[in-house]
XYZ file of C-alpha atoms in Angstrom:
233
model
C -10.805 -3.606 -3.010
C -9.830 -5.999 -5.791
C -6.165 -6.364 -6.693
C -5.023 -6.254 -10.324
C -1.825 -8.019 -11.372
C -0.409 -6.392 -14.510
C 1.927 -8.695 -16.455
C 3.915 -7.584 -19.470
C 4.433 -10.306 -22.078
C 7.792 -12.049 -22.220
C 10.500 -10.962 -24.626
C 9.356 -11.261 -28.237
C 11.124 -11.877 -31.530
C 10.501 -8.204 -32.374
C 12.124 -7.108 -29.097
C 15.179 -9.165 -29.989
C 15.302 -7.730 -33.515
C 14.950 -4.142 -32.307
C 11.731 -3.626 -34.270
C 8.580 -1.804 -33.135
C 6.096 -4.655 -33.516
C 2.930 -2.754 -32.676
C -0.060 -4.809 -33.803
C 1.845 -6.895 -36.343
C 0.508 -10.434 -36.385
C 2.589 -13.537 -35.758
C 5.075 -11.983 -33.324
C 5.940 -14.840 -30.953
C 7.886 -14.984 -27.739
C 11.516 -15.831 -28.375
C 13.303 -18.579 -26.424
C 14.101 -16.286 -23.507
C 10.543 -14.946 -23.626
C 9.162 -18.450 -23.143
C 11.494 -18.921 -20.168
C 10.295 -15.609 -18.740
C 6.655 -16.631 -19.222
C 7.342 -19.868 -17.359
C 8.988 -17.932 -14.532
C 6.127 -15.458 -14.118
C 3.665 -18.359 -14.308
C 5.485 -19.948 -11.381
C 5.173 -16.710 -9.404
C 1.396 -16.671 -9.994
C 0.806 -20.410 -9.636
C -0.714 -20.274 -6.154
C -2.269 -16.806 -6.280
C -6.077 -17.158 -6.043
C -6.839 -15.557 -9.407
C -10.509 -14.955 -10.139
C -9.862 -14.019 -13.781
C -7.068 -13.914 -16.356
C -7.392 -11.437 -19.224
C -5.011 -10.868 -22.130
C -4.355 -8.570 -25.037
C -5.406 -10.377 -28.231
C -1.867 -10.228 -29.656
C 0.049 -13.501 -29.866
C 2.959 -12.624 -27.563
C 0.534 -11.763 -24.769
C -1.635 -14.830 -25.376
C 1.431 -17.059 -25.223
C 2.405 -15.487 -21.889
C -1.157 -15.751 -20.558
C -1.401 -19.400 -21.649
C 1.726 -20.235 -19.656
C 0.141 -18.596 -16.594
C -3.210 -20.326 -17.139
C -1.682 -23.781 -17.597
C 0.593 -23.590 -14.559
C -2.051 -22.160 -12.248
C -3.700 -24.337 -9.616
C -6.444 -24.849 -10.578
C -5.855 -24.184 -14.319
C -7.504 -21.049 -15.714
C -9.142 -19.987 -18.940
C -7.872 -16.894 -20.769
C -10.205 -14.146 -21.920
C -8.985 -11.636 -24.518
C -9.757 -7.927 -24.267
C -9.325 -5.528 -27.202
C -8.889 -2.589 -24.846
C -5.587 -4.112 -23.702
C -4.090 -4.463 -27.180
C -0.893 -2.685 -28.182
C -0.814 0.966 -29.179
C -1.614 1.517 -32.846
C 1.729 2.889 -33.999
C 0.456 3.333 -37.537
C 3.231 3.993 -40.070
C 5.839 3.364 -37.372
C 4.811 -0.266 -37.030
C 7.401 -2.786 -38.155
C 10.235 -0.259 -38.428
C 13.600 -0.595 -36.652
C 13.857 1.435 -33.458
C 17.233 2.805 -34.547
C 15.495 4.455 -37.529
C 12.583 5.741 -35.490
C 14.975 7.371 -33.018
C 16.000 9.757 -35.813
C 12.418 10.956 -36.388
C 11.321 14.325 -35.003
C 8.332 12.631 -33.362
C 10.677 10.450 -31.292
C 11.616 13.374 -29.067
C 7.948 14.202 -28.525
C 7.270 10.589 -27.539
C 10.093 10.769 -25.011
C 9.623 14.290 -23.639
C 5.936 15.144 -24.169
C 4.063 11.876 -24.818
C 0.670 13.427 -24.091
C 1.097 15.367 -27.344
C 2.359 12.414 -29.414
C 0.276 10.964 -32.208
C 1.550 8.319 -34.623
C 1.016 8.823 -38.378
C -1.974 6.715 -39.484
C -2.195 5.408 -35.907
C -3.472 6.562 -32.521
C -2.245 9.060 -29.980
C -0.557 7.974 -26.778
C -3.269 9.874 -24.901
C -5.927 7.844 -26.722
C -4.083 4.637 -25.919
C -3.903 5.579 -22.246
C -7.592 6.473 -22.098
C -8.758 3.167 -23.562
C -6.324 1.087 -21.465
C -7.342 2.727 -18.197
C -11.016 2.469 -19.113
C -10.602 -1.229 -19.906
C -8.909 -2.199 -16.633
C -11.290 -0.126 -14.538
C -14.298 -1.674 -16.304
C -12.898 -5.176 -15.927
C -11.961 -4.552 -12.296
C -15.502 -3.410 -11.510
C -16.938 -6.516 -13.195
C -14.571 -8.892 -11.360
C -15.321 -7.154 -8.058
C -19.070 -7.395 -8.611
C -18.861 -11.104 -9.429
C -16.227 -12.264 -6.933
C -16.138 -9.682 -4.151
C -14.045 -6.701 -3.157
C -11.004 -8.666 -1.990
C -10.426 -10.807 -5.054
C -7.300 -10.912 -7.260
C -7.188 -10.971 -11.053
C -4.520 -10.622 -13.731
C -4.144 -8.849 -17.069
C -1.379 -9.557 -19.603
C -0.571 -6.596 -21.817
C 2.165 -4.410 -23.332
C 4.823 -2.098 -21.911
C 3.387 1.283 -22.885
C -0.136 0.278 -21.855
C 0.986 -0.917 -18.434
C 3.045 2.247 -17.947
C -0.031 4.334 -18.780
C -2.208 2.348 -16.356
C 0.373 2.766 -13.598
C 0.730 6.485 -14.304
C -3.035 6.887 -13.942
C -3.055 4.898 -10.694
C -0.209 7.038 -9.331
C -1.968 10.263 -10.313
C 0.782 11.178 -12.784
C 0.303 13.216 -15.941
C 0.894 11.129 -19.050
C 3.942 13.272 -19.819
C 5.613 11.544 -16.853
C 4.821 7.967 -17.818
C 8.232 7.481 -19.443
C 9.690 7.610 -15.923
C 8.112 4.204 -15.229
C 10.018 1.072 -16.279
C 8.065 -2.056 -17.254
C 10.302 -4.918 -18.395
C 9.281 -8.111 -20.221
C 7.447 -10.592 -17.972
C 7.469 -8.126 -15.088
C 4.630 -7.913 -12.563
C 3.064 -4.687 -11.322
C 0.206 -4.455 -8.834
C -2.714 -2.046 -8.466
C -5.672 -2.168 -6.091
C -8.639 -0.024 -7.134
C -10.634 1.305 -4.197
C -13.656 3.545 -3.808
C -11.465 6.540 -2.935
C -8.331 6.021 -5.011
C -6.120 3.348 -6.598
C -3.216 2.024 -4.561
C -0.021 0.919 -6.315
C 1.407 -2.114 -4.503
C 4.318 -2.910 -6.799
C 5.996 -1.829 -10.043
C 8.163 -3.853 -12.460
C 8.841 -6.700 -10.039
C 10.888 -9.560 -11.483
C 11.053 -12.109 -8.709
C 9.466 -13.055 -5.417
C 6.529 -15.000 -4.065
C 3.127 -13.402 -4.706
C 1.123 -15.680 -2.439
C 0.736 -12.816 0.029
C -1.828 -11.304 -2.346
C -4.289 -13.828 -1.015
C -3.668 -12.580 2.520
C -4.042 -8.824 2.083
C -5.888 -7.192 4.995
C -9.389 -5.935 4.362
C -9.620 -2.160 4.267
C -11.998 -0.246 6.463
C -12.985 2.173 3.704
C -11.398 5.111 5.565
C -8.599 5.564 3.040
C -4.881 4.924 3.367
C -3.633 3.718 6.744
C -1.819 6.407 8.726
C 1.678 5.157 9.514
C 1.612 2.465 6.820
C -0.439 -0.238 8.551
C 0.482 -3.828 9.454
C 0.749 -5.199 5.912
C -0.439 -8.617 4.658
C -1.324 -11.256 7.221
C 1.428 -13.788 7.839
C 0.953 -17.080 6.018
C 0.883 -20.417 7.728
């Protein structure tokens, strides 16, 4: 099974300002965000990535470019519209402190599957397109490079949370229980039987072991947990 590395973009100027950026153009990484992008790029430098895909929005492309440039060998970045930020509609560009006073805010927090943003999309619609995009891309990467390849996608917090919720078999109403911080790395392996979540919201640590994951027999999850990745060296 292929392994997908999900990377959230580094901290943005909108994050710092406490504004819901949504799909607003021109939202860059801030100074800390660039440092975070450099750090996650270092973590992925020696991972044998077959592909690197990014949301079209600038903060994700800046993060993906840092990864692509630091990687050995350097990579090209492909953008994917299915990985773009949720369309928050009339909420876009507004301060979070104001949005927290809206009636819809409680729905977003407590019952996100029922939340739809005025003049925007629903969280359920966002989740459907994000999951469809990564599964489609994963199938294409697997077909081209083999079942044991590794690839990466740079996207946004809510999208990654929705993808992880799907992989964990959770209802979308539970996706707010998942934390995805700026420049964090989460890991999913899509198999014929089910996805396997290998990591969530990791901030540090070598990821070279992803190139040494044991091949699965196709008989499902290993009873007792298995032996884990092969030792390097």
